[in-house]
């Protein structure tokens, strides 16, 4: 009996890569699933992987699990409600939303077009909002009706969002926003029995294989960047075992799991009075020199 036995989850972007690994891992742990995938390519091109959600559902069913497919756009407001309604109609409840869907439009900031910026922000940030917002409304109604809620939101951030990535300004901005959204969700939804956490995976996906961040597997060695390495933490966070773990950002790489510290206060200087502009340089440089070094921006020389 798996740790997600009896749980019902929606996994977005679950037709390939990380999302597929999450869906298969959750099903193996006993969860019943709504497998969402729009069938777009790495850059959001329509129809590139049409039928991916259905194929994952077939694989889950062949292994004895329960799943239904959904091919909606995660950033569509009404589609978010359809996914929640599908879970309830199919399985009688909803316990978790795993937000994973997304794509990239890699550009240096000075060449990024408004259309590329908007497309990336939409699929990641709005995409994390729509389904979770409708799920939260359902869980709030359950709580108000006196029915116990023990639900989960699992978001997908990135090292690009936590520390920045050269050539990925839109993607980094979206993923940083998701980390902040997770903190707010955790604070606001705790009272109704919902936890919210985020993952920053280090794994080989269609997005990493398109550019400078390719993560090739070494023959005969532990595949550090296999998407399947990320699935056990997702299953844990969806399960009842993770009750009370909320507002956290986890980074994973191979067999390592890190807990991100996030933004926090570091060295300070208190003059006790208003600063003069010409004294700020010495103070700022002293503060920068005394702080713990930040992780470098990905791709920075």
Coordinates of C-alpha atoms in Angstrom, one line a residue:
X1 CA 0.0 0.0 0.0
X2 CA 1.5 3.3 -1.1
X3 CA 1.8 6.5 0.9
X4 CA -0.8 8.2 -1.4
X5 CA -3.4 5.5 -1.2
X6 CA -6.9 7.1 -1.4
X7 CA -5.5 10.5 -2.4
X8 CA -6.7 12.3 -5.6
X9 CA -4.4 14.7 -7.4
X10 CA -4.3 16.8 -10.5
X11 CA -0.8 17.0 -12.2
X12 CA -0.4 19.6 -14.9
X13 CA 2.0 19.3 -17.8
X14 CA 2.1 15.5 -17.1
X15 CA 2.5 14.2 -20.6
X16 CA 6.3 14.3 -20.6
X17 CA 9.4 14.8 -18.5
X18 CA 8.9 15.8 -14.9
X19 CA 5.1 15.9 -15.0
X20 CA 5.0 12.3 -16.4
X21 CA 7.4 11.1 -13.7
X22 CA 5.3 12.8 -11.0
X23 CA 2.1 11.2 -12.4
X24 CA 3.6 7.7 -12.6
X25 CA 5.2 8.0 -9.2
X26 CA 2.0 9.2 -7.6
X27 CA 0.0 6.4 -9.3
X28 CA 2.5 3.9 -8.0
X29 CA 1.9 5.2 -4.5
X30 CA -1.8 4.7 -4.9
X31 CA -3.1 8.1 -5.9
X32 CA -5.9 8.5 -8.4
X33 CA -5.1 11.2 -11.0
X34 CA -6.2 13.8 -13.4
X35 CA -3.4 13.9 -15.9
X36 CA -3.3 17.2 -17.7
X37 CA -1.3 18.1 -20.8
X38 CA -2.1 20.5 -23.6
X39 CA 0.2 18.7 -26.0
X40 CA 2.4 21.7 -26.9
X41 CA 6.1 21.7 -27.6
X42 CA 9.0 23.0 -25.6
X43 CA 8.4 26.6 -26.8
X44 CA 4.6 26.3 -26.5
X45 CA 4.0 25.3 -30.2
X46 CA 0.6 23.8 -30.6
X47 CA 0.1 20.1 -31.2
X48 CA 3.7 19.1 -30.9
X49 CA 2.9 16.3 -28.4
X50 CA -0.8 15.7 -29.0
X51 CA -2.1 12.7 -27.1
X52 CA 0.6 12.8 -24.4
X53 CA -1.9 13.0 -21.5
X54 CA -3.9 10.0 -22.9
X55 CA -0.7 8.0 -23.3
X56 CA 0.2 8.5 -19.7
X57 CA -3.3 7.6 -18.5
X58 CA -3.0 4.4 -20.5
X59 CA 0.3 3.6 -18.9
X60 CA -1.1 4.2 -15.4
X61 CA -4.2 2.0 -16.1
X62 CA -2.0 -0.7 -17.6
X63 CA -0.2 -0.8 -14.3
X64 CA -3.4 -1.1 -12.3
X65 CA -3.9 2.5 -11.4
X66 CA -6.7 5.0 -11.9
X67 CA -6.4 8.1 -14.0
X68 CA -8.3 10.3 -16.4
X69 CA -6.9 12.7 -19.1
X70 CA -7.4 16.4 -19.5
X71 CA -6.0 18.5 -22.3
X72 CA -6.9 22.0 -21.2
X73 CA -4.7 25.1 -21.1
X74 CA -3.6 25.5 -17.5
X75 CA -3.6 29.3 -17.9
X76 CA -7.3 29.4 -18.9
X77 CA -9.5 30.4 -16.0
X78 CA -12.5 28.2 -16.8
X79 CA -10.2 25.3 -17.7
X80 CA -8.9 25.4 -14.1
X81 CA -12.4 24.8 -12.8
X82 CA -12.9 22.0 -15.4
X83 CA -9.9 20.2 -14.0
X84 CA -11.2 20.4 -10.4
X85 CA -14.7 19.4 -11.5
X86 CA -13.2 16.4 -13.4
X87 CA -11.4 15.2 -10.4
X88 CA -14.5 15.4 -8.2
X89 CA -16.7 13.8 -10.9
X90 CA -14.3 11.0 -11.5
X91 CA -13.1 10.2 -8.0
X92 CA -15.4 12.0 -5.6
X93 CA -12.8 14.4 -4.2
X94 CA -9.6 16.4 -4.7
X95 CA -6.7 16.3 -2.3
X96 CA -3.8 17.9 -4.3
X97 CA -2.8 20.0 -7.2
X98 CA 0.7 19.6 -8.6
X99 CA 1.5 22.6 -10.8
X100 CA 4.2 21.6 -13.3
X101 CA 3.1 22.8 -16.8
X102 CA 5.3 25.3 -18.6
X103 CA 7.6 26.1 -21.5
X104 CA 10.5 28.4 -22.2
X105 CA 11.3 31.2 -24.7
X106 CA 15.0 31.7 -24.1
X107 CA 16.2 35.2 -24.9
X108 CA 18.7 37.7 -23.6
X109 CA 16.7 40.5 -21.8
X110 CA 17.7 43.0 -24.5
X111 CA 16.2 40.8 -27.3
X112 CA 13.1 39.5 -25.5
X113 CA 9.9 40.6 -27.2
X114 CA 6.7 41.5 -25.3
X115 CA 4.9 38.5 -26.8
X116 CA 7.6 36.1 -25.6
X117 CA 7.6 37.7 -22.2
X118 CA 3.9 37.5 -21.9
X119 CA 3.7 33.9 -23.1
X120 CA 6.2 32.6 -20.5
X121 CA 4.7 34.6 -17.6
X122 CA 1.2 33.4 -18.6
X123 CA 1.9 29.7 -18.7
X124 CA 3.9 29.7 -15.5
X125 CA 2.5 32.3 -13.2
X126 CA -1.1 32.4 -14.4
X127 CA -0.9 28.7 -15.0
X128 CA 0.0 28.1 -11.3
X129 CA -2.9 30.4 -10.3
X130 CA -5.9 29.1 -12.2
X131 CA -6.2 25.5 -11.2
X132 CA -5.0 26.1 -7.6
X133 CA -7.4 29.0 -7.2
X134 CA -10.4 26.8 -8.1
X135 CA -9.1 24.0 -5.9
X136 CA -8.7 26.4 -3.0
X137 CA -12.3 27.5 -3.4
X138 CA -13.4 23.9 -3.3
X139 CA -11.4 23.2 -0.2
X140 CA -12.6 26.3 1.5
X141 CA -16.2 25.2 0.8
X142 CA -15.5 21.8 2.2
X143 CA -14.0 23.3 5.4
X144 CA -16.9 25.7 5.8
X145 CA -19.3 22.7 5.5
X146 CA -17.5 21.1 8.4
X147 CA -15.8 18.4 6.3
X148 CA -12.1 17.9 7.3
X149 CA -9.6 19.1 4.7
X150 CA -6.0 17.8 4.4
X151 CA -5.0 19.1 1.0
X152 CA -1.8 20.0 -0.8
X153 CA -0.5 22.5 -3.4
X154 CA 2.8 21.5 -4.9
X155 CA 4.3 24.2 -7.1
X156 CA 7.3 24.2 -9.5
X157 CA 9.9 26.9 -9.1
X158 CA 13.5 26.7 -10.4
X159 CA 17.0 27.6 -9.6
X160 CA 16.5 30.2 -12.3
X161 CA 13.8 31.8 -10.2
X162 CA 15.8 31.5 -6.9
X163 CA 19.0 33.0 -8.3
X164 CA 18.5 34.0 -11.9
X165 CA 19.6 32.6 -15.2
X166 CA 21.3 34.3 -18.1
X167 CA 19.1 34.3 -21.2
X168 CA 16.0 33.4 -19.2
X169 CA 14.7 36.7 -17.8
X170 CA 11.0 35.9 -18.3
X171 CA 11.3 32.3 -17.1
X172 CA 13.4 33.4 -14.1
X173 CA 10.9 36.1 -13.2
X174 CA 8.0 33.7 -13.4
X175 CA 9.7 31.1 -11.3
X176 CA 10.7 33.7 -8.7
X177 CA 7.1 34.7 -8.6
X178 CA 6.0 31.1 -8.0
X179 CA 8.3 30.8 -5.0
X180 CA 6.7 34.0 -3.5
X181 CA 3.2 32.7 -4.3
X182 CA 3.9 29.5 -2.5
X183 CA 4.7 31.5 0.7
X184 CA 1.5 33.4 0.5
X185 CA -0.6 30.3 -0.2
X186 CA 1.0 28.5 2.8
X187 CA 0.1 31.5 5.1
X188 CA -3.4 32.0 3.8
X189 CA -4.6 28.5 3.4
X190 CA -3.3 26.9 6.6
X191 CA -6.5 27.7 8.4
X192 CA -8.5 25.5 6.1
X193 CA -6.1 22.5 6.1
X194 CA -4.1 23.2 3.0
X195 CA -0.3 23.1 2.7
X196 CA 1.7 24.7 -0.1
X197 CA 5.3 23.9 -1.0
X198 CA 7.5 24.4 -4.0
X199 CA 10.2 22.3 -5.8
X200 CA 13.2 23.5 -7.8
X201 CA 14.1 20.4 -9.7
X202 CA 17.5 19.7 -11.2
X203 CA 16.5 17.2 -13.9
X204 CA 16.7 16.5 -17.6
X205 CA 13.6 17.7 -19.5
X206 CA 12.7 18.9 -22.9
X207 CA 13.5 22.4 -21.7
X208 CA 17.0 21.7 -20.4
X209 CA 17.8 19.7 -23.6
X210 CA 17.2 22.8 -25.8
X211 CA 20.2 24.9 -24.8
X212 CA 23.3 25.3 -22.6
X213 CA 21.9 23.4 -19.7
X214 CA 21.8 19.9 -21.3
X215 CA 22.2 17.1 -18.7
X216 CA 23.4 14.0 -20.4
X217 CA 23.3 10.7 -18.6
X218 CA 26.6 8.8 -18.2
X219 CA 26.5 5.2 -19.2
X220 CA 26.7 2.8 -16.3
X221 CA 26.5 5.6 -13.6
X222 CA 23.6 6.8 -11.4
X223 CA 21.6 9.0 -13.7
X224 CA 21.7 12.2 -11.5
X225 CA 19.4 14.1 -13.7
X226 CA 16.7 11.5 -14.4
X227 CA 13.2 13.1 -13.9
X228 CA 12.2 10.1 -11.9
X229 CA 14.5 11.2 -9.1
X230 CA 12.2 14.0 -8.3
X231 CA 9.0 11.9 -8.0
X232 CA 9.4 10.6 -4.4
X233 CA 9.4 14.0 -2.9
X234 CA 6.3 15.0 -4.9
X235 CA 4.6 11.8 -3.6
X236 CA 5.5 12.6 -0.1
X237 CA 4.3 16.2 -0.3
X238 CA 1.0 15.0 -1.8
X239 CA 0.6 12.3 0.9
X240 CA -1.0 12.7 4.3
X241 CA 2.4 12.1 5.9
X242 CA 3.5 15.6 4.9
X243 CA 0.8 17.3 7.1
X244 CA 2.2 20.5 8.7
X245 CA 5.1 20.8 6.2
X246 CA 4.3 24.1 4.4
X247 CA 5.8 27.2 3.0
X248 CA 9.0 25.4 2.0
X249 CA 11.0 25.5 -1.2
X250 CA 13.0 22.3 -1.9
X251 CA 15.8 21.9 -4.4
X252 CA 16.5 18.4 -5.6
X253 CA 19.5 16.9 -7.5
X254 CA 19.9 13.2 -8.0
X255 CA 19.9 11.7 -4.5
X256 CA 20.2 15.0 -2.7
X257 CA 17.4 17.2 -1.3
X258 CA 18.1 20.8 -0.1
X259 CA 15.9 23.1 1.8
X260 CA 16.2 26.6 0.5
X261 CA 16.6 29.4 3.1
X262 CA 15.0 32.1 0.9
X263 CA 15.3 35.8 1.3
X264 CA 16.3 36.7 4.9
X265 CA 17.8 39.6 6.7
X266 CA 21.6 39.7 6.8
X267 CA 24.1 42.4 7.9
X268 CA 22.8 45.8 8.7
X269 CA 24.0 49.3 9.6
X270 CA 22.0 51.5 11.9
X271 CA 23.1 55.2 12.0
X272 CA 20.2 56.2 14.3
X273 CA 19.5 59.1 12.0
X274 CA 18.8 59.9 8.4
X275 CA 21.7 59.0 6.0
X276 CA 23.4 61.5 3.8
X277 CA 23.7 60.4 0.2
X278 CA 27.5 60.8 0.2
X279 CA 28.0 58.4 3.0
X280 CA 26.0 55.5 1.5
X281 CA 28.8 54.1 -0.7
X282 CA 31.0 53.1 2.2
X283 CA 28.1 51.6 4.1
X284 CA 26.7 49.6 1.2
X285 CA 30.1 48.2 0.2
X286 CA 30.8 47.2 3.8
X287 CA 27.5 45.4 4.0
X288 CA 28.0 43.6 0.7
X289 CA 31.5 42.5 1.8
X290 CA 30.3 41.2 5.1
X291 CA 27.3 39.1 3.8
X292 CA 27.4 35.4 3.0
X293 CA 28.1 35.1 -0.8
X294 CA 25.0 34.6 -2.9
X295 CA 24.7 31.6 -5.2
X296 CA 25.8 32.8 -8.7
X297 CA 23.4 33.5 -11.5
X298 CA 23.2 30.5 -13.8
X299 CA 25.3 31.2 -16.9
X300 CA 27.1 34.2 -15.5
X301 CA 30.8 34.2 -16.3

